Amino acid sequence: MIPAELNDAAFIVVQLEPAEHEDIKALRDTLRQFAVFDTSATTQVRAHAQHAATCLNLILLGAGGDPAELLTQASEAIDSAIKASELANRNEPRITQADLIAISHDPGDADALQEAMVAPEPPAAHPSATEPRTAAPIQAPVMVATLIDVPAPAEHLTALDGGMIPDDADLSLLGDFIIESRESMTGAEAALLELEANPEDIEAINTVFRAFHTVKGTAAFMGLDRLAEFAHHAESLLSRVRDRELPYTQAVANLSLRSNDVLGEFLDAVEQSVHSHETITLPSDYAALMHDLLNVDAVLAGIETRSTALVTDAALAPSATATVETATVTGAESEGARVTSPAALTADGGRNGVGSRTANKSEADLSVRVRTDRLDRLIDMVGELVIAQSMIAADPAVTAVGQHDLVKKVSQAGKIMRELQDLSMSMRMVPLKSTFQKLTRLVRDVALKAGKVVELVTDGEETELDRNMVDAIADPLVHMVRNAVDHGVEAPADREKAGKPRAGRVKLAAFQQGGSVIVELRDDGRGLNRERILAKALEKGLVSPNHALTESEINALIFAPGFSTAEQITDISGRGVGMDVVRRNIESIRGRIDIQSVLGQGTIFQIRLPLTLAVTDGMLVRVGDERYIVPLTSIALSFRPEPAMLSTIPPTGEVVMLRGEVLPVVRLHQLFGIPRAVTNPAEAILMIIGDGEHRVALLVDQLLGQQQVVAKTLGDGVGEIPGISGGAILSDGRVGLIIDVTRMTELARSGDTRPRLLNAA
């Protein structure tokens, strides 16, 4: 076991500033006392602790040079003491997986696991940290095979006791620890994936090491002993990679990624324990992974033996599992593009690093954590202010003749209100970076499971979206990326036969276009087989044999519920569940998904999303006595048509010819049953909405002007209205309905313009 004094010191020293003399003095005294009186530690461990104390004393004396550099030296000395202590304990008895399974079968004996994890008293003679390390004895091949192939039963391991939250724990500090540790885990996962492509990237190793080290130190400080102990063993594996004792192989990568996952589950369990006041439930993979980390040399040797066996078997049996390679490129536009530094992928921006103390202080002064419910409430209140201000501006008492000063003041208040609204909305905008990073891990795992070689390229991950929209597209992107790797990208042998590189390529990009954000997923795989799709659709009765479909309409059939052309159902995909959910989730946030595909060359999925759901810049239009808002970014142009431009074409219905393009006409008064509306197009206005082949002409009575409105849902009492995405309170207090352009164009293109009732479910 690492002495608690060193764990606490490692956590405290990275938080210190050179001017905090009282805290520096307290840490110096603790290290001095440990170095002098703790005879259970080796001489070398105590020497490193004394060196750290000396560096801290020089800061207090003001005679040792740069205080920040001395703090760094003290931190490094403490790390060296921890490492020396760890090396001294590596001869401790190793618990076996059989021990863990036996303990897990008896939940009442959970304390035995805790005792098994604790190192005994150090032996009389301790190996020096500078001496060559002796590898742990490797078990017999039969035992290794059992160790790998017979995992501990998860249903028993989850019952193990992870301890209680200490009674004196500061819950607010514990909450901050959980949030910051999750950010560290996200950055660590990105760095681990980067290491698979660049195993010699020392900065990526340091990023992961710092994350594990900080979680370990803080958990020990909080009294979360099981979590601290696990983080220590996970950190030890990375320490050996950093010190070149172990190469960063795929086996090490698997152990490290599993460790990162378990740390994340541990944090969830701690958070749950805070709310439930019950014991911390250990993660399902905890016991098996602790066993592997404690016996890492034997485990790695066993995995390497298995890998060799697989290669040998593959020569005899072509169907054997192939060796899997994965690569990740970030921000790359071409094969020769530079890979983004792993430091840039760290979610906490390197705040856990010892050498970034000045930047840490500056960043802490410039940022503050805000609960999301409070932020949402703020935005709602600003929206109400906007509505109130627009009502004041439209009040007859303000607009009356002679009220120039009052109008000027109200106008000035309106400008300030607009700036306040823009600022509050920007606070809820978040980059897509974290979402993209999670998908990087997904590509690796799915490719590994499917026996494929896949290269993921990401671009535009700093593109920002409303936080609620980022959450809404997370699951659809997971479905799409999984399908791209499993169904889109071919197996390496098949790609070679088709004249393609062995490594498939999946690119995930995001960029802003007008008032929308485009998220694009493309692969260079087999593409959509439209003949098979159409045949399956006919078999299921989704389309009529007599109805000719365009390429885009055939592509859209994959979004039908339960539709799948997979010949084999796997645990990855193929059950026809997912793509219908993808489209439904995207449309629920006023988005649209389009598909382009070339057989044998690949597929492109393009998701178009509004920047935010809360505020809409729109054109206010009148139809009869009703008011509607058409999103400004969806309007191409507005005009009054000549009678010669209008005609009727079966089965499309009424159309308008504009610059050689034939566009369906949608009469809002017919669609929603609005009386007293203008019925002669030559006396009304046609608005061209949508884009590309999805454009239609919307017939309205009058354009009333641009207006920024706060979008509201219609509520369960009204229900869903096809073609309407929500409502907004206008300046006169009336409610205007917001046109859902995507749905409206679909209705027009399908010819479904039968009247709708505004209370339809």
PDB file of C-alpha atoms in Angstrom, residues 429 432 463-466 469 510-519 589-592 606-612 617 631-635 690-691 741-742:
ATOM      1  CA  MET A 429     -23.858  26.606 -26.588  1.00  0.00           C
ATOM      2  CA  LEU A 432     -19.446  18.860 -30.318  1.00  0.00           C
ATOM      3  CA  THR A 463     -18.594  23.642 -33.868  1.00  0.00           C
ATOM      4  CA  GLU A 464     -21.117  24.712 -31.235  1.00  0.00           C
ATOM      5  CA  LEU A 465     -24.757  23.751 -30.750  1.00  0.00           C
ATOM      6  CA  ASP A 466     -27.354  24.277 -28.066  1.00  0.00           C
ATOM      7  CA  MET A 469     -29.543  19.602 -29.122  1.00  0.00           C
ATOM      8  CA  ALA A 510     -19.519  19.391 -38.421  1.00  0.00           C
ATOM      9  CA  PHE A 511     -19.771  22.899 -39.830  1.00  0.00           C
ATOM     10  CA  GLN A 512     -22.101  25.880 -39.812  1.00  0.00           C
ATOM     11  CA  GLN A 513     -24.040  26.773 -42.933  1.00  0.00           C
ATOM     12  CA  GLY A 514     -26.250  29.820 -42.754  1.00  0.00           C
ATOM     13  CA  GLY A 515     -28.451  29.518 -39.694  1.00  0.00           C
ATOM     14  CA  SER A 516     -27.977  25.758 -39.464  1.00  0.00           C
ATOM     15  CA  VAL A 517     -25.323  23.310 -38.321  1.00  0.00           C
ATOM     16  CA  ILE A 518     -24.495  20.388 -40.576  1.00  0.00           C
ATOM     17  CA  VAL A 519     -23.247  17.139 -39.034  1.00  0.00           C
ATOM     18  CA  ILE A 589     -35.514  18.942 -32.742  1.00  0.00           C
ATOM     19  CA  ARG A 590     -36.576  20.414 -36.096  1.00  0.00           C
ATOM     20  CA  GLY A 591     -33.724  18.759 -37.954  1.00  0.00           C
ATOM     21  CA  ARG A 592     -33.538  16.804 -41.189  1.00  0.00           C
ATOM     22  CA  GLN A 606     -26.072  14.629 -43.597  1.00  0.00           C
ATOM     23  CA  ILE A 607     -27.935  15.969 -40.577  1.00  0.00           C
ATOM     24  CA  ARG A 608     -29.130  19.588 -40.763  1.00  0.00           C
ATOM     25  CA  LEU A 609     -29.955  21.175 -37.399  1.00  0.00           C
ATOM     26  CA  PRO A 610     -31.040  24.639 -36.251  1.00  0.00           C
ATOM     27  CA  LEU A 611     -28.472  26.421 -34.067  1.00  0.00           C
ATOM     28  CA  THR A 612     -30.859  26.532 -31.129  1.00  0.00           C
ATOM     29  CA  ASP A 617     -35.594  34.522 -36.199  1.00  0.00           C
ATOM     30  CA  PRO A 631     -37.941  30.458 -39.850  1.00  0.00           C
ATOM     31  CA  LEU A 632     -35.889  33.066 -41.670  1.00  0.00           C
ATOM     32  CA  THR A 633     -33.046  30.699 -42.555  1.00  0.00           C
ATOM     33  CA  SER A 634     -35.456  28.466 -44.505  1.00  0.00           C
ATOM     34  CA  ILE A 635     -36.769  31.231 -46.808  1.00  0.00           C
ATOM     35  CA  GLY A 690     -36.592  24.588 -47.896  1.00  0.00           C
ATOM     36  CA  ASP A 691     -33.479  23.843 -49.919  1.00  0.00           C
ATOM     37  CA  VAL A 741     -40.329  23.621 -42.783  1.00  0.00           C
ATOM     38  CA  THR A 742     -38.946  20.076 -42.967  1.00  0.00           C
TER      39      THR A 742
END
